[in-house]
């Protein structure tokens, strides 16, 4: 299976660890459900080909695993409107293919890691660097390189 899209499916569970067996998964779109629990870092270990991870508008909690840096092919990451807390992991800066990342309406705090900002290139010229869109709650996460800030 390469694509699993169950958005707006009224799912009410955790993301099953069995999804880690989907090693060829390229797109996982589970947005606008009622998923809860943590996002187990073991999932990231087998999703090396993942290009799109869309989990916004759920009730996922805990920290964002540092293993997110293992998603080497990831281009689209949407985690907003969940209950994640802690900080944005520096390992996110290892995702050199990332074009879009959204971290709004979360319980994150601290600073956007400089490793992530370096993927933005020149913030006034989005074509200078892969990460064209980077959005965060700038009242909680200090982000000097974000393309957009939610307050």
mmCIF file of the C-alpha atoms, coordinates in Angstrom:
data_MODEL
# 
_entry.id   MODEL 
# 
loop_
_atom_site.group_PDB 
_atom_site.id 
_atom_site.type_symbol 
_atom_site.label_atom_id 
_atom_site.label_alt_id 
_atom_site.label_comp_id 
_atom_site.label_asym_id 
_atom_site.label_entity_id 
_atom_site.label_seq_id 
_atom_site.pdbx_PDB_ins_code 
_atom_site.Cartn_x 
_atom_site.Cartn_y 
_atom_site.Cartn_z 
_atom_site.occupancy 
_atom_site.B_iso_or_equiv 
_atom_site.pdbx_formal_charge 
_atom_site.auth_seq_id 
_atom_site.auth_comp_id 
_atom_site.auth_asym_id 
_atom_site.auth_atom_id 
_atom_site.pdbx_PDB_model_num 
ATOM 1   C CA . UNK A 1 1   ? 0.000   0.000  0.000  1.00 0.00 ? 1   UNK A CA 1 
ATOM 2   C CA . UNK A 1 2   ? 1.351   3.386  -0.994 1.00 0.00 ? 2   UNK A CA 1 
ATOM 3   C CA . UNK A 1 3   ? -1.483  5.702  0.038  1.00 0.00 ? 3   UNK A CA 1 
ATOM 4   C CA . UNK A 1 4   ? -3.748  5.593  3.071  1.00 0.00 ? 4   UNK A CA 1 
ATOM 5   C CA . UNK A 1 5   ? -6.290  8.421  3.084  1.00 0.00 ? 5   UNK A CA 1 
ATOM 6   C CA . UNK A 1 6   ? -8.997  8.239  5.736  1.00 0.00 ? 6   UNK A CA 1 
ATOM 7   C CA . UNK A 1 7   ? -9.577  11.938 6.274  1.00 0.00 ? 7   UNK A CA 1 
ATOM 8   C CA . UNK A 1 8   ? -12.868 13.023 7.795  1.00 0.00 ? 8   UNK A CA 1 
ATOM 9   C CA . UNK A 1 9   ? -13.579 9.382  8.626  1.00 0.00 ? 9   UNK A CA 1 
ATOM 10  C CA . UNK A 1 10  ? -14.648 9.963  12.237 1.00 0.00 ? 10  UNK A CA 1 
ATOM 11  C CA . UNK A 1 11  ? -11.841 7.631  13.386 1.00 0.00 ? 11  UNK A CA 1 
ATOM 12  C CA . UNK A 1 12  ? -11.645 7.464  17.179 1.00 0.00 ? 12  UNK A CA 1 
ATOM 13  C CA . UNK A 1 13  ? -8.527  5.597  18.230 1.00 0.00 ? 13  UNK A CA 1 
ATOM 14  C CA . UNK A 1 14  ? -4.780  5.865  18.279 1.00 0.00 ? 14  UNK A CA 1 
ATOM 15  C CA . UNK A 1 15  ? -2.631  5.482  15.176 1.00 0.00 ? 15  UNK A CA 1 
ATOM 16  C CA . UNK A 1 16  ? -1.978  1.737  15.272 1.00 0.00 ? 16  UNK A CA 1 
ATOM 17  C CA . UNK A 1 17  ? 1.666   0.695  15.614 1.00 0.00 ? 17  UNK A CA 1 
ATOM 18  C CA . UNK A 1 18  ? 0.827   -1.916 12.963 1.00 0.00 ? 18  UNK A CA 1 
ATOM 19  C CA . UNK A 1 19  ? 0.960   0.938  10.433 1.00 0.00 ? 19  UNK A CA 1 
ATOM 20  C CA . UNK A 1 20  ? 4.728   0.693  10.828 1.00 0.00 ? 20  UNK A CA 1 
ATOM 21  C CA . UNK A 1 21  ? 4.562   -2.434 8.636  1.00 0.00 ? 21  UNK A CA 1 
ATOM 22  C CA . UNK A 1 22  ? 3.465   -0.217 5.733  1.00 0.00 ? 22  UNK A CA 1 
ATOM 23  C CA . UNK A 1 23  ? 7.047   0.406  4.651  1.00 0.00 ? 23  UNK A CA 1 
ATOM 24  C CA . UNK A 1 24  ? 6.057   1.518  1.132  1.00 0.00 ? 24  UNK A CA 1 
ATOM 25  C CA . UNK A 1 25  ? 3.610   4.137  2.391  1.00 0.00 ? 25  UNK A CA 1 
ATOM 26  C CA . UNK A 1 26  ? 4.094   7.453  0.578  1.00 0.00 ? 26  UNK A CA 1 
ATOM 27  C CA . UNK A 1 27  ? 0.977   9.326  1.765  1.00 0.00 ? 27  UNK A CA 1 
ATOM 28  C CA . UNK A 1 28  ? -0.763  9.086  5.121  1.00 0.00 ? 28  UNK A CA 1 
ATOM 29  C CA . UNK A 1 29  ? -3.740  11.429 5.368  1.00 0.00 ? 29  UNK A CA 1 
ATOM 30  C CA . UNK A 1 30  ? -5.731  11.040 8.571  1.00 0.00 ? 30  UNK A CA 1 
ATOM 31  C CA . UNK A 1 31  ? -6.756  14.651 9.091  1.00 0.00 ? 31  UNK A CA 1 
ATOM 32  C CA . UNK A 1 32  ? -10.075 15.777 10.568 1.00 0.00 ? 32  UNK A CA 1 
ATOM 33  C CA . UNK A 1 33  ? -10.694 12.672 12.675 1.00 0.00 ? 33  UNK A CA 1 
ATOM 34  C CA . UNK A 1 34  ? -10.666 12.163 16.421 1.00 0.00 ? 34  UNK A CA 1 
ATOM 35  C CA . UNK A 1 35  ? -7.366  10.304 16.728 1.00 0.00 ? 35  UNK A CA 1 
ATOM 36  C CA . UNK A 1 36  ? -5.752  10.487 20.154 1.00 0.00 ? 36  UNK A CA 1 
ATOM 37  C CA . UNK A 1 37  ? -2.685  9.256  21.987 1.00 0.00 ? 37  UNK A CA 1 
ATOM 38  C CA . UNK A 1 38  ? 0.922   9.773  21.062 1.00 0.00 ? 38  UNK A CA 1 
ATOM 39  C CA . UNK A 1 39  ? 2.623   9.461  17.710 1.00 0.00 ? 39  UNK A CA 1 
ATOM 40  C CA . UNK A 1 40  ? 4.966   6.523  18.323 1.00 0.00 ? 40  UNK A CA 1 
ATOM 41  C CA . UNK A 1 41  ? 8.471   7.168  16.987 1.00 0.00 ? 41  UNK A CA 1 
ATOM 42  C CA . UNK A 1 42  ? 8.630   3.545  15.779 1.00 0.00 ? 42  UNK A CA 1 
ATOM 43  C CA . UNK A 1 43  ? 6.249   4.524  12.987 1.00 0.00 ? 43  UNK A CA 1 
ATOM 44  C CA . UNK A 1 44  ? 8.870   6.859  11.531 1.00 0.00 ? 44  UNK A CA 1 
ATOM 45  C CA . UNK A 1 45  ? 11.528  4.131  11.442 1.00 0.00 ? 45  UNK A CA 1 
ATOM 46  C CA . UNK A 1 46  ? 9.822   2.259  8.620  1.00 0.00 ? 46  UNK A CA 1 
ATOM 47  C CA . UNK A 1 47  ? 8.288   5.180  6.714  1.00 0.00 ? 47  UNK A CA 1 
ATOM 48  C CA . UNK A 1 48  ? 11.486  6.260  4.960  1.00 0.00 ? 48  UNK A CA 1 
ATOM 49  C CA . UNK A 1 49  ? 9.629   6.789  1.638  1.00 0.00 ? 49  UNK A CA 1 
ATOM 50  C CA . UNK A 1 50  ? 6.863   8.911  3.187  1.00 0.00 ? 50  UNK A CA 1 
ATOM 51  C CA . UNK A 1 51  ? 6.276   12.108 1.211  1.00 0.00 ? 51  UNK A CA 1 
ATOM 52  C CA . UNK A 1 52  ? 3.082   13.417 2.817  1.00 0.00 ? 52  UNK A CA 1 
ATOM 53  C CA . UNK A 1 53  ? 2.076   13.139 6.472  1.00 0.00 ? 53  UNK A CA 1 
ATOM 54  C CA . UNK A 1 54  ? -1.201  14.925 7.181  1.00 0.00 ? 54  UNK A CA 1 
ATOM 55  C CA . UNK A 1 55  ? -2.486  14.503 10.724 1.00 0.00 ? 55  UNK A CA 1 
ATOM 56  C CA . UNK A 1 56  ? -4.028  17.903 11.431 1.00 0.00 ? 56  UNK A CA 1 
ATOM 57  C CA . UNK A 1 57  ? -7.301  18.391 13.309 1.00 0.00 ? 57  UNK A CA 1 
ATOM 58  C CA . UNK A 1 58  ? -7.135  15.408 15.648 1.00 0.00 ? 58  UNK A CA 1 
ATOM 59  C CA . UNK A 1 59  ? -6.390  15.051 19.366 1.00 0.00 ? 59  UNK A CA 1 
ATOM 60  C CA . UNK A 1 60  ? -2.858  13.619 19.129 1.00 0.00 ? 60  UNK A CA 1 
ATOM 61  C CA . UNK A 1 61  ? -0.702  14.446 22.137 1.00 0.00 ? 61  UNK A CA 1 
ATOM 62  C CA . UNK A 1 62  ? 2.754   14.094 23.624 1.00 0.00 ? 62  UNK A CA 1 
ATOM 63  C CA . UNK A 1 63  ? 5.949   15.328 22.062 1.00 0.00 ? 63  UNK A CA 1 
ATOM 64  C CA . UNK A 1 64  ? 6.890   15.180 18.398 1.00 0.00 ? 64  UNK A CA 1 
ATOM 65  C CA . UNK A 1 65  ? 9.418   12.348 18.255 1.00 0.00 ? 65  UNK A CA 1 
ATOM 66  C CA . UNK A 1 66  ? 12.996  13.135 17.291 1.00 0.00 ? 66  UNK A CA 1 
ATOM 67  C CA . UNK A 1 67  ? 12.699  10.143 14.955 1.00 0.00 ? 67  UNK A CA 1 
ATOM 68  C CA . UNK A 1 68  ? 10.736  12.391 12.611 1.00 0.00 ? 68  UNK A CA 1 
ATOM 69  C CA . UNK A 1 69  ? 14.146  13.165 11.116 1.00 0.00 ? 69  UNK A CA 1 
ATOM 70  C CA . UNK A 1 70  ? 14.129  9.647  9.648  1.00 0.00 ? 70  UNK A CA 1 
ATOM 71  C CA . UNK A 1 71  ? 11.436  10.616 7.117  1.00 0.00 ? 71  UNK A CA 1 
ATOM 72  C CA . UNK A 1 72  ? 14.085  11.548 4.557  1.00 0.00 ? 72  UNK A CA 1 
ATOM 73  C CA . UNK A 1 73  ? 11.658  11.909 1.626  1.00 0.00 ? 73  UNK A CA 1 
ATOM 74  C CA . UNK A 1 74  ? 9.001   13.933 3.460  1.00 0.00 ? 74  UNK A CA 1 
ATOM 75  C CA . UNK A 1 75  ? 7.751   16.960 1.509  1.00 0.00 ? 75  UNK A CA 1 
ATOM 76  C CA . UNK A 1 76  ? 4.491   17.841 3.314  1.00 0.00 ? 76  UNK A CA 1 
ATOM 77  C CA . UNK A 1 77  ? 3.990   17.808 7.106  1.00 0.00 ? 77  UNK A CA 1 
ATOM 78  C CA . UNK A 1 78  ? 0.789   19.051 8.675  1.00 0.00 ? 78  UNK A CA 1 
ATOM 79  C CA . UNK A 1 79  ? 0.470   18.500 12.418 1.00 0.00 ? 79  UNK A CA 1 
ATOM 80  C CA . UNK A 1 80  ? -1.564  21.561 13.393 1.00 0.00 ? 80  UNK A CA 1 
ATOM 81  C CA . UNK A 1 81  ? -4.719  21.535 15.528 1.00 0.00 ? 81  UNK A CA 1 
ATOM 82  C CA . UNK A 1 82  ? -3.613  18.709 17.816 1.00 0.00 ? 82  UNK A CA 1 
ATOM 83  C CA . UNK A 1 83  ? -2.425  18.598 21.426 1.00 0.00 ? 83  UNK A CA 1 
ATOM 84  C CA . UNK A 1 84  ? 1.316   18.073 20.854 1.00 0.00 ? 84  UNK A CA 1 
ATOM 85  C CA . UNK A 1 85  ? 3.500   19.735 23.475 1.00 0.00 ? 85  UNK A CA 1 
ATOM 86  C CA . UNK A 1 86  ? 7.179   20.322 24.097 1.00 0.00 ? 86  UNK A CA 1 
ATOM 87  C CA . UNK A 1 87  ? 9.419   21.754 21.409 1.00 0.00 ? 87  UNK A CA 1 
ATOM 88  C CA . UNK A 1 88  ? 9.882   21.288 17.689 1.00 0.00 ? 88  UNK A CA 1 
ATOM 89  C CA . UNK A 1 89  ? 12.674  18.703 17.343 1.00 0.00 ? 89  UNK A CA 1 
ATOM 90  C CA . UNK A 1 90  ? 15.939  19.846 15.752 1.00 0.00 ? 90  UNK A CA 1 
ATOM 91  C CA . UNK A 1 91  ? 15.862  16.625 13.700 1.00 0.00 ? 91  UNK A CA 1 
ATOM 92  C CA . UNK A 1 92  ? 13.164  18.239 11.577 1.00 0.00 ? 92  UNK A CA 1 
ATOM 93  C CA . UNK A 1 93  ? 16.056  20.153 10.022 1.00 0.00 ? 93  UNK A CA 1 
ATOM 94  C CA . UNK A 1 94  ? 17.315  16.883 8.517  1.00 0.00 ? 94  UNK A CA 1 
ATOM 95  C CA . UNK A 1 95  ? 14.297  16.793 6.186  1.00 0.00 ? 95  UNK A CA 1 
ATOM 96  C CA . UNK A 1 96  ? 15.916  18.476 3.194  1.00 0.00 ? 96  UNK A CA 1 
ATOM 97  C CA . UNK A 1 97  ? 13.006  17.637 0.858  1.00 0.00 ? 97  UNK A CA 1 
ATOM 98  C CA . UNK A 1 98  ? 10.419  19.310 3.105  1.00 0.00 ? 98  UNK A CA 1 
ATOM 99  C CA . UNK A 1 99  ? 8.423   22.001 1.261  1.00 0.00 ? 99  UNK A CA 1 
ATOM 100 C CA . UNK A 1 100 ? 5.487   22.586 3.664  1.00 0.00 ? 100 UNK A CA 1 
ATOM 101 C CA . UNK A 1 101 ? 5.316   22.324 7.464  1.00 0.00 ? 101 UNK A CA 1 
ATOM 102 C CA . UNK A 1 102 ? 2.506   23.554 9.723  1.00 0.00 ? 102 UNK A CA 1 
ATOM 103 C CA . UNK A 1 103 ? 2.710   23.740 13.526 1.00 0.00 ? 103 UNK A CA 1 
ATOM 104 C CA . UNK A 1 104 ? -0.249  25.907 14.559 1.00 0.00 ? 104 UNK A CA 1 
ATOM 105 C CA . UNK A 1 105 ? -2.887  25.452 17.241 1.00 0.00 ? 105 UNK A CA 1 
ATOM 106 C CA . UNK A 1 106 ? -0.603  23.221 19.291 1.00 0.00 ? 106 UNK A CA 1 
ATOM 107 C CA . UNK A 1 107 ? 0.899   23.379 22.782 1.00 0.00 ? 107 UNK A CA 1 
ATOM 108 C CA . UNK A 1 108 ? 4.469   23.727 21.514 1.00 0.00 ? 108 UNK A CA 1 
ATOM 109 C CA . UNK A 1 109 ? 6.877   26.304 22.892 1.00 0.00 ? 109 UNK A CA 1 
ATOM 110 C CA . UNK A 1 110 ? 10.489  27.440 22.619 1.00 0.00 ? 110 UNK A CA 1 
ATOM 111 C CA . UNK A 1 111 ? 12.247  28.395 19.409 1.00 0.00 ? 111 UNK A CA 1 
ATOM 112 C CA . UNK A 1 112 ? 12.071  27.100 15.866 1.00 0.00 ? 112 UNK A CA 1 
ATOM 113 C CA . UNK A 1 113 ? 15.359  25.156 15.606 1.00 0.00 ? 113 UNK A CA 1 
ATOM 114 C CA . UNK A 1 114 ? 18.041  26.860 13.512 1.00 0.00 ? 114 UNK A CA 1 
ATOM 115 C CA . UNK A 1 115 ? 18.418  23.563 11.615 1.00 0.00 ? 115 UNK A CA 1 
ATOM 116 C CA . UNK A 1 116 ? 14.845  23.973 10.368 1.00 0.00 ? 116 UNK A CA 1 
ATOM 117 C CA . UNK A 1 117 ? 15.369  27.636 9.515  1.00 0.00 ? 117 UNK A CA 1 
ATOM 118 C CA . UNK A 1 118 ? 18.460  26.780 7.465  1.00 0.00 ? 118 UNK A CA 1 
ATOM 119 C CA . UNK A 1 119 ? 16.187  24.770 5.134  1.00 0.00 ? 119 UNK A CA 1 
ATOM 120 C CA . UNK A 1 120 ? 14.237  27.960 4.479  1.00 0.00 ? 120 UNK A CA 1 
ATOM 121 C CA . UNK A 1 121 ? 17.192  29.650 2.843  1.00 0.00 ? 121 UNK A CA 1 
ATOM 122 C CA . UNK A 1 122 ? 16.457  33.359 2.622  1.00 0.00 ? 122 UNK A CA 1 
ATOM 123 C CA . UNK A 1 123 ? 13.101  33.979 4.396  1.00 0.00 ? 123 UNK A CA 1 
ATOM 124 C CA . UNK A 1 124 ? 12.318  36.878 2.059  1.00 0.00 ? 124 UNK A CA 1 
ATOM 125 C CA . UNK A 1 125 ? 12.893  34.677 -1.003 1.00 0.00 ? 125 UNK A CA 1 
ATOM 126 C CA . UNK A 1 126 ? 11.063  31.314 -0.645 1.00 0.00 ? 126 UNK A CA 1 
ATOM 127 C CA . UNK A 1 127 ? 12.731  29.987 -3.792 1.00 0.00 ? 127 UNK A CA 1 
ATOM 128 C CA . UNK A 1 128 ? 16.064  30.051 -1.935 1.00 0.00 ? 128 UNK A CA 1 
ATOM 129 C CA . UNK A 1 129 ? 15.664  26.779 -0.027 1.00 0.00 ? 129 UNK A CA 1 
ATOM 130 C CA . UNK A 1 130 ? 13.239  23.880 -0.146 1.00 0.00 ? 130 UNK A CA 1 
ATOM 131 C CA . UNK A 1 131 ? 11.015  24.803 2.793  1.00 0.00 ? 131 UNK A CA 1 
ATOM 132 C CA . UNK A 1 132 ? 8.701   27.285 1.065  1.00 0.00 ? 132 UNK A CA 1 
ATOM 133 C CA . UNK A 1 133 ? 5.964   27.288 3.734  1.00 0.00 ? 133 UNK A CA 1 
ATOM 134 C CA . UNK A 1 134 ? 6.706   27.129 7.449  1.00 0.00 ? 134 UNK A CA 1 
ATOM 135 C CA . UNK A 1 135 ? 3.880   28.115 9.794  1.00 0.00 ? 135 UNK A CA 1 
ATOM 136 C CA . UNK A 1 136 ? 3.914   28.190 13.604 1.00 0.00 ? 136 UNK A CA 1 
ATOM 137 C CA . UNK A 1 137 ? 2.198   29.794 16.602 1.00 0.00 ? 137 UNK A CA 1 
ATOM 138 C CA . UNK A 1 138 ? 4.730   32.594 16.925 1.00 0.00 ? 138 UNK A CA 1 
ATOM 139 C CA . UNK A 1 139 ? 3.358   33.734 20.261 1.00 0.00 ? 139 UNK A CA 1 
ATOM 140 C CA . UNK A 1 140 ? 4.537   30.388 21.713 1.00 0.00 ? 140 UNK A CA 1 
ATOM 141 C CA . UNK A 1 141 ? 7.280   29.318 19.303 1.00 0.00 ? 141 UNK A CA 1 
ATOM 142 C CA . UNK A 1 142 ? 9.754   32.063 18.467 1.00 0.00 ? 142 UNK A CA 1 
ATOM 143 C CA . UNK A 1 143 ? 10.215  31.757 14.733 1.00 0.00 ? 143 UNK A CA 1 
ATOM 144 C CA . UNK A 1 144 ? 12.266  34.307 12.853 1.00 0.00 ? 144 UNK A CA 1 
ATOM 145 C CA . UNK A 1 145 ? 12.163  32.267 9.644  1.00 0.00 ? 145 UNK A CA 1 
ATOM 146 C CA . UNK A 1 146 ? 8.452   31.365 9.424  1.00 0.00 ? 146 UNK A CA 1 
ATOM 147 C CA . UNK A 1 147 ? 6.638   32.270 6.243  1.00 0.00 ? 147 UNK A CA 1 
ATOM 148 C CA . UNK A 1 148 ? 3.501   32.845 8.317  1.00 0.00 ? 148 UNK A CA 1 
ATOM 149 C CA . UNK A 1 149 ? 2.737   33.223 12.016 1.00 0.00 ? 149 UNK A CA 1 
ATOM 150 C CA . UNK A 1 150 ? -0.507  32.463 13.790 1.00 0.00 ? 150 UNK A CA 1 
ATOM 151 C CA . UNK A 1 151 ? -1.085  34.421 16.967 1.00 0.00 ? 151 UNK A CA 1 
# 
